[in-house]
Tab-separated table of C-alpha atoms in Angstrom:
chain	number	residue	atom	x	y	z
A	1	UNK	CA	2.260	-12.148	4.988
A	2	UNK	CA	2.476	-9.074	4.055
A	3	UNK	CA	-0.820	-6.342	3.568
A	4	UNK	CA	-0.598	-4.235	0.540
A	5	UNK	CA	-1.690	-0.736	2.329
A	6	UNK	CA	-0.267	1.819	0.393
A	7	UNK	CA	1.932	3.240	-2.332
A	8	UNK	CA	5.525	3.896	-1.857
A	9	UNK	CA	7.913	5.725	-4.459
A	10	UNK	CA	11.056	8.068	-4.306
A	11	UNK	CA	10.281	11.703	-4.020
A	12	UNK	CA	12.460	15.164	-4.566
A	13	UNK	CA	10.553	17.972	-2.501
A	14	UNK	CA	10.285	21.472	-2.734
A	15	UNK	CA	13.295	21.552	-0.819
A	16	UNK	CA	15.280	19.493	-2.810
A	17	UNK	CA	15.609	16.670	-0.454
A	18	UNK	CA	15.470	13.778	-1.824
A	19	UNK	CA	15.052	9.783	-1.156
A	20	UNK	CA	12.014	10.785	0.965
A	21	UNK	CA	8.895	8.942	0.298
A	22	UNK	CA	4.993	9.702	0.004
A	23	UNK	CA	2.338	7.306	1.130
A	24	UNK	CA	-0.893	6.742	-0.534
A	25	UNK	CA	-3.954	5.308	1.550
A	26	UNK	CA	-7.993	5.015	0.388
A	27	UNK	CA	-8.054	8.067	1.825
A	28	UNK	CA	-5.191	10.198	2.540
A	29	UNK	CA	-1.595	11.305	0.874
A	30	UNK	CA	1.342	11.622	3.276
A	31	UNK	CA	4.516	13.116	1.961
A	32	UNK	CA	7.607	14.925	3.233
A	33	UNK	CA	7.345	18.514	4.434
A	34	UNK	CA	8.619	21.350	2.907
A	35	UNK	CA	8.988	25.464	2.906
A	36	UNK	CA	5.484	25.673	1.571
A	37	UNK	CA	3.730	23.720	4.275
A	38	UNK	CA	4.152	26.862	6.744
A	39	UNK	CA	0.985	28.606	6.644
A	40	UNK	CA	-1.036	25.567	6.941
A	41	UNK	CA	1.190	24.332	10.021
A	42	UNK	CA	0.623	27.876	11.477
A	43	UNK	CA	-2.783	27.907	10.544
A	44	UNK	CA	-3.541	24.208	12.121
A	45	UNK	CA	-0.682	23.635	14.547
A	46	UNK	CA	-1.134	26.306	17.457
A	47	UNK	CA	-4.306	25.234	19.157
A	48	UNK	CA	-4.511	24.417	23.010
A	49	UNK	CA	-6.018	20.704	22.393
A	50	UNK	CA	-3.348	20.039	20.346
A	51	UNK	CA	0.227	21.576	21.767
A	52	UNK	CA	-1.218	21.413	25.945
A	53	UNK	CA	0.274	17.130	25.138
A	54	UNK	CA	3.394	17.931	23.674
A	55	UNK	CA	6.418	19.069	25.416
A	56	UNK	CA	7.369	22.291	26.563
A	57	UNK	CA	11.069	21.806	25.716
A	58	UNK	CA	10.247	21.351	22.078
A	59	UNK	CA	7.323	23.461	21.301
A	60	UNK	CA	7.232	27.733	22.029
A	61	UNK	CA	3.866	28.235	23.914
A	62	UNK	CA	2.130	30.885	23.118
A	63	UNK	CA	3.191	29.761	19.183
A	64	UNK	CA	5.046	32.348	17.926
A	65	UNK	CA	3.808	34.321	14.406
A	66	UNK	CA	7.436	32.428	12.585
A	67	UNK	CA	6.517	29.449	14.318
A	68	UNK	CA	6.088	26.843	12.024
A	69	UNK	CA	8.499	28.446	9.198
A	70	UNK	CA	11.365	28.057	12.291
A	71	UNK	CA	10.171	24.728	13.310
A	72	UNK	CA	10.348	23.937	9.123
A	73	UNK	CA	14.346	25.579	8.452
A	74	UNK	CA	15.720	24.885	12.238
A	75	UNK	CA	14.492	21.503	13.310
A	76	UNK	CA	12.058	19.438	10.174
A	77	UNK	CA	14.051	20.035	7.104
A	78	UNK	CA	17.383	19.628	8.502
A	79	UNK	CA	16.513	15.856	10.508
A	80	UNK	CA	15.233	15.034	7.288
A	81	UNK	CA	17.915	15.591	5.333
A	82	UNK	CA	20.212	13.673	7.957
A	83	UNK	CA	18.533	10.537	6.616
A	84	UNK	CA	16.391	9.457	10.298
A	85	UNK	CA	13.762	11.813	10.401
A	86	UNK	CA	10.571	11.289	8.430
A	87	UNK	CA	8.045	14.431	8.522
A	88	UNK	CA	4.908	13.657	6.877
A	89	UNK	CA	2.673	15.932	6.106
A	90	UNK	CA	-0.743	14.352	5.939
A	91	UNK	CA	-3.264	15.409	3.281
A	92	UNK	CA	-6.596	14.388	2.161
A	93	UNK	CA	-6.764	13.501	-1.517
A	94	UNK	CA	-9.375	14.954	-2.381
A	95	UNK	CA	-7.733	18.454	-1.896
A	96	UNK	CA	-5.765	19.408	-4.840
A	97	UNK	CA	-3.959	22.428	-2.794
A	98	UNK	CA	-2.869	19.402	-0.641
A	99	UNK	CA	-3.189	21.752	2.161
A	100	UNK	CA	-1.135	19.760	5.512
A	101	UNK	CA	-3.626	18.814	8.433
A	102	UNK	CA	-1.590	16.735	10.398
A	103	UNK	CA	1.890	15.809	10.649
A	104	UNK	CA	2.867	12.120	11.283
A	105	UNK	CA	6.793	12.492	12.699
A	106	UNK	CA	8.817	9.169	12.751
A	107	UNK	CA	12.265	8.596	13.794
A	108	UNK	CA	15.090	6.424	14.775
A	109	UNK	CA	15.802	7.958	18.412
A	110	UNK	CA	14.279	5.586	20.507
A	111	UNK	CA	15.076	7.553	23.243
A	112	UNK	CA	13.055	10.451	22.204
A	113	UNK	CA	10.226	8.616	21.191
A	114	UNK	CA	10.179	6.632	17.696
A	115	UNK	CA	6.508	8.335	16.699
A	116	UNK	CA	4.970	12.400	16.748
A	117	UNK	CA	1.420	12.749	15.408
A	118	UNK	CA	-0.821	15.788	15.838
A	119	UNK	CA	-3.977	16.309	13.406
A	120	UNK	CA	-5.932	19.837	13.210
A	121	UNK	CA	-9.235	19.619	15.286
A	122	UNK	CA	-11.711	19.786	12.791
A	123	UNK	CA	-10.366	16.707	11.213
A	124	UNK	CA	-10.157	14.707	14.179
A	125	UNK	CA	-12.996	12.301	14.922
A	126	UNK	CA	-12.595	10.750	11.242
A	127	UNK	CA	-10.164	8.050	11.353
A	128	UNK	CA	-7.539	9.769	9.847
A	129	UNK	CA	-4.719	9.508	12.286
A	130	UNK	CA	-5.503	5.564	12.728
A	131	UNK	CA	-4.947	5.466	8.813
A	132	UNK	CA	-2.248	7.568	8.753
A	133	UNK	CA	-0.424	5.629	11.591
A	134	UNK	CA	-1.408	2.725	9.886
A	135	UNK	CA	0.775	3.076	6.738
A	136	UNK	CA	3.432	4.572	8.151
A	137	UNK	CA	4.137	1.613	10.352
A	138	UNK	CA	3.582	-0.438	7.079
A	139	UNK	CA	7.039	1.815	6.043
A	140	UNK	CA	8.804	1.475	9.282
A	141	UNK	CA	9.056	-2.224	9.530
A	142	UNK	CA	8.955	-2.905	6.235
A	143	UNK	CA	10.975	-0.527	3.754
A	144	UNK	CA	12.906	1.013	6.988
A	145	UNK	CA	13.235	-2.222	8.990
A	146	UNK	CA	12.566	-1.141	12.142
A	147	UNK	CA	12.212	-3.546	15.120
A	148	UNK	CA	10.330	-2.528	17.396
A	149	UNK	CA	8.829	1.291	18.137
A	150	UNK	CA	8.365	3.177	21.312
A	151	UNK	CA	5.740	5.820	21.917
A	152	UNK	CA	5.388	8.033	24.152
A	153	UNK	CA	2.093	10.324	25.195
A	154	UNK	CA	0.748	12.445	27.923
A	155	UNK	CA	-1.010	10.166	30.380
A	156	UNK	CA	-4.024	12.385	30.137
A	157	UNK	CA	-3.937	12.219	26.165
A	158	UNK	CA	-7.042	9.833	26.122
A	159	UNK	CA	-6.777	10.194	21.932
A	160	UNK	CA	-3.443	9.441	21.742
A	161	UNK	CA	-4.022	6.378	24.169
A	162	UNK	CA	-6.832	5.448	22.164
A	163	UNK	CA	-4.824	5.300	18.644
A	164	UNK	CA	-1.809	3.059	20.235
A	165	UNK	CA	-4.614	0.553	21.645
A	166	UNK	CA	-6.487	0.578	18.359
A	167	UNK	CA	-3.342	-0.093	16.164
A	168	UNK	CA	-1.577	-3.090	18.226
A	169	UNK	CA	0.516	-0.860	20.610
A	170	UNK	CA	1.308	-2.443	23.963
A	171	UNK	CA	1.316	-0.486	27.160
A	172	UNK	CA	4.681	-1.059	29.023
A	173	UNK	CA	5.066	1.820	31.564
A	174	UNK	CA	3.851	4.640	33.428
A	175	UNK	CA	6.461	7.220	34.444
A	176	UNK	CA	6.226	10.455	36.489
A	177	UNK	CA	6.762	13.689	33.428
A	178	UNK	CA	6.770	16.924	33.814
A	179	UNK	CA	7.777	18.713	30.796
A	180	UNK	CA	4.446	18.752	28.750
A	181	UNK	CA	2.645	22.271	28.379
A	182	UNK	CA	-0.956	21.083	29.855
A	183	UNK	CA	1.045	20.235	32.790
A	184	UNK	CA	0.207	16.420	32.776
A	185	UNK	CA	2.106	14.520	35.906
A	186	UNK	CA	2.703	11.433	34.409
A	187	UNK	CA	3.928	9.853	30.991
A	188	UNK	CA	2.968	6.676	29.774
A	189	UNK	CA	5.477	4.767	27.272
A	190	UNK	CA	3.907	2.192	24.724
A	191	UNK	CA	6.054	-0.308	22.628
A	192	UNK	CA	5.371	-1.995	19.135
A	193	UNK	CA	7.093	-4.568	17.446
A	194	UNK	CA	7.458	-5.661	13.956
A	195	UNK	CA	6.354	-9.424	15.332
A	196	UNK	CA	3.453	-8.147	17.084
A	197	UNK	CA	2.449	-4.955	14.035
A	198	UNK	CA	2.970	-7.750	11.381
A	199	UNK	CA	0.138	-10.349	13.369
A	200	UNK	CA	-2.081	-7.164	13.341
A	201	UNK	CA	-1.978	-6.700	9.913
A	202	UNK	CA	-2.665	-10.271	9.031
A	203	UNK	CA	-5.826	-10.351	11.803
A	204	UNK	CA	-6.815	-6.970	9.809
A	205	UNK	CA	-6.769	-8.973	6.028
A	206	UNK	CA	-8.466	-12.048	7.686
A	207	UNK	CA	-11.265	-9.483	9.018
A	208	UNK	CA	-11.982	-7.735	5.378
A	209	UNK	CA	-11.749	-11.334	3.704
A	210	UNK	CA	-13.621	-13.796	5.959
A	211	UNK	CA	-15.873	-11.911	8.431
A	212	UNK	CA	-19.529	-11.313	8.106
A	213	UNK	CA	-20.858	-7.785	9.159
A	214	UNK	CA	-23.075	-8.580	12.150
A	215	UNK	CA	-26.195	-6.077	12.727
A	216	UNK	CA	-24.054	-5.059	16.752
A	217	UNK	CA	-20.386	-5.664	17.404
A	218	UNK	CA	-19.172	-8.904	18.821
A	219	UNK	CA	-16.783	-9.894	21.201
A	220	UNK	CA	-14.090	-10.983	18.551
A	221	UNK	CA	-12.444	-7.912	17.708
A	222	UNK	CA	-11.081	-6.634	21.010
A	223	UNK	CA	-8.483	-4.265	21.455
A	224	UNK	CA	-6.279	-6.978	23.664
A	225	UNK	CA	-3.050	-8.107	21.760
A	226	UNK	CA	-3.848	-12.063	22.026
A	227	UNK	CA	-6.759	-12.007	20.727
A	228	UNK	CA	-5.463	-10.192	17.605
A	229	UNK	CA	-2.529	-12.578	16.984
A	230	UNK	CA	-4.524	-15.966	17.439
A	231	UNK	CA	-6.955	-14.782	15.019
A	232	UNK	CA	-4.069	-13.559	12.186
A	233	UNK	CA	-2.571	-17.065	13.346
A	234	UNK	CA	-5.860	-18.584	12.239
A	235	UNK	CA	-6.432	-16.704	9.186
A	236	UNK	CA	-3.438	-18.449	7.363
A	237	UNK	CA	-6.288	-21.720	7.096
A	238	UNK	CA	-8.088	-20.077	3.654
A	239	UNK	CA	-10.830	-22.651	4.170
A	240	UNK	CA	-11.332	-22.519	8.261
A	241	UNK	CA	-15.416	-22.760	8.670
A	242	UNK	CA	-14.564	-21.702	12.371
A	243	UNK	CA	-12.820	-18.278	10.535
A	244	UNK	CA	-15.935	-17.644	8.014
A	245	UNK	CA	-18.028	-17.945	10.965
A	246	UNK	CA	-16.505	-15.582	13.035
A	247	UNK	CA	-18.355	-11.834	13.786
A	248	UNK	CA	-16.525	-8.666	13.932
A	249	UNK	CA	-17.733	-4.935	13.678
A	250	UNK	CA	-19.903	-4.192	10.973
A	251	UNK	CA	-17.225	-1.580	9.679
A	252	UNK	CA	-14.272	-3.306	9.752
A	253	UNK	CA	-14.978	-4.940	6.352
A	254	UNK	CA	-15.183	-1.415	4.632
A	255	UNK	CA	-12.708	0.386	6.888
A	256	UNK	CA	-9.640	-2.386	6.011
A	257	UNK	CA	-10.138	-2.890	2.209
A	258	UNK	CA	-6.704	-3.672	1.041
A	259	UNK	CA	-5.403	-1.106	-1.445
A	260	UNK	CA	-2.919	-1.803	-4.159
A	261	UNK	CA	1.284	-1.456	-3.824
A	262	UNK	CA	3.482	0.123	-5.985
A	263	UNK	CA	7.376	0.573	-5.801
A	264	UNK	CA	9.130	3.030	-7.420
C-alpha cells in the first residue's frame, strides 16, 4: 500500500539543473537549492545549536561571511547535478519569498550517511523536520528506489535521535567519533528500510482512518518498530472491530491526514 503524502513533478531551477524534484506536504514545499538560497542559508545556517552536530571536516567553524554561497557553487550544486545528491531546501507555504529554513540533504553514499537535515532554530519545535523527513523518504523508496537508508547523528543530538525514533528508524550501532564540532565522543548509526518505512506508512493511514482520539495518549502508538508493523499488518482488515477500537494520540488523526499525489 502505498500513502499518497505529497506532490512530485520535474523541476528546472534557477541553476538550470534539471530532473530535480519539489515536494509538496500540508504544510511545507521542499525543492532543489539554488544560487538564490544563499542569504537565507547564511542567515539560518551558522548557529552553534545547529553546526556544534555536524562535522568538522565538512563544515568551516566560525562560518565564514561566503559560506553558504561556497557551500552552494563548490559542494550543493555540483552533487546535484551528478544525478545522487538531492538538496532540498525546505519552505513553508505560506511564504511567498519561499525563504529556505532548513535543508533536507539525501544521497546515495551509504558510506557517508544516506540523510543531512538541519532546520533554523526558531522553526524547530513545530514538526517540520518530521514532515519534511517524512516525504522525502516517501521519494527515496519510492520514485528513487532506495533499499534501505543509513543515518548517522551525534550521540548527544537528542533531536536528531528523536526524529529517527519517531519516523521508523532503527538503532543499529554506537561507534566512538571524533570529527563533529561540539566535540561529541561517540556516533550513533541508525538504519531504515523500504520493508520496515513502507509498514510505517501503512500503521500511519490505519491511525488517521480507524482510530478514535482518546482525551490522554494510550499505549498503542509506541515508538518500538513491532508494534508499528503489527498494527499496519492489521490495518489491511477494513472492517477489524479490534482496529476501530484501538486508541492512539489525540493528534495523530490531524497530524497524518493523507494529502493528494500528483506526477508530472
Amino acid at each position: 500500500m502505498t500513502l499518497p503524502l505529497f506532490h512530485l513533478r520535474r523541476l528546472r531551477n534557477l541553476s538550470g539543473i534539471e530532473n530535480h524534484m519539489y515536494i509538496q506536504t500540508e504544510r511545507l514545499l521542499l525543492r532543489p537549492l539554488n544560487l538564490q538560497d544563499a542569504p537565507a542559508i547564511q542567515k539560518h545556517f551558522p548557529h552553534w545549536e545547529i553546526v556544534q552536530h555536524l562535522s568538522a571536516k565538512t563544515v568551516k567553524w566560525p562560518y565564514p561571511p561566503d559560506g553558504a554561497q561556497k557551500f552552494l557553487q563548490n559542494i550543493a550544486l555540483p552533487a546535484m547535478a551528478r544525478g545522487d545528491d538531492w538538496y532540498f531546501g525546505i519552505t513553508l507555504k505560506g511564504d511567498a519569498a519561499g525563504e529556505v529554513i532548513g535543508v533536507v540533504h539525501l544521497r546515495r553514499d551509504t558510506a557517508a550517511g544516506n540523510r543531512g537535515v538541519w532546520l533554523a532554530s526558531g522553526f524547530q519545535g513545530k514538526g517540520y523536520m518530521q514532515e519534511a523527513v517524512g516525504a522525502v523518504n516517501d521519494l527515496a523508496f519510492g520514485t528513487l528506489g532506495f533499499d534501505k537508508m543509513v543515518i548517522k547523528n551525534a550521540a548527544d543530538n537528542e533531536a536528531s535521535r528523536r526524529l529517527k525514533q519517531k519516523t521508523a528508524a532503527r538503532h543499529v550501532a554506537t561507534v566512538p567519533a571524533s570529527h563533529y564540532i561540539g566535540g561529541s565522543p561517540a556516533q550513533e548509526i541508525w538504519e531504515l528500510t523500504a520493508a520496515d518505512w513502507r509498514a510505517f506508512r501503512t500503521a500511519q493511514e490505519a491511525l488517521a482512518r480507524y482510530c478514535r482520539p482518546q482525551a490522554a495518549p494510550a499505549a498503542l502508538w509506541t515508538r518500538r518498530s513491532a508494534t508499528v508493523q503489527a498494527f499496519g499488518h492489521a490495518a489491511g482488515k477494513r472492517g477489524s472491530r479490534k482496529l476501530r477500537g484501538m486508541p492512539c494520540r489525540p493528534c495523530a488523526v490531524t497530524a497524518l491526514r493523507p494529502l493528494r499525489f500528483a506526477a508530472g
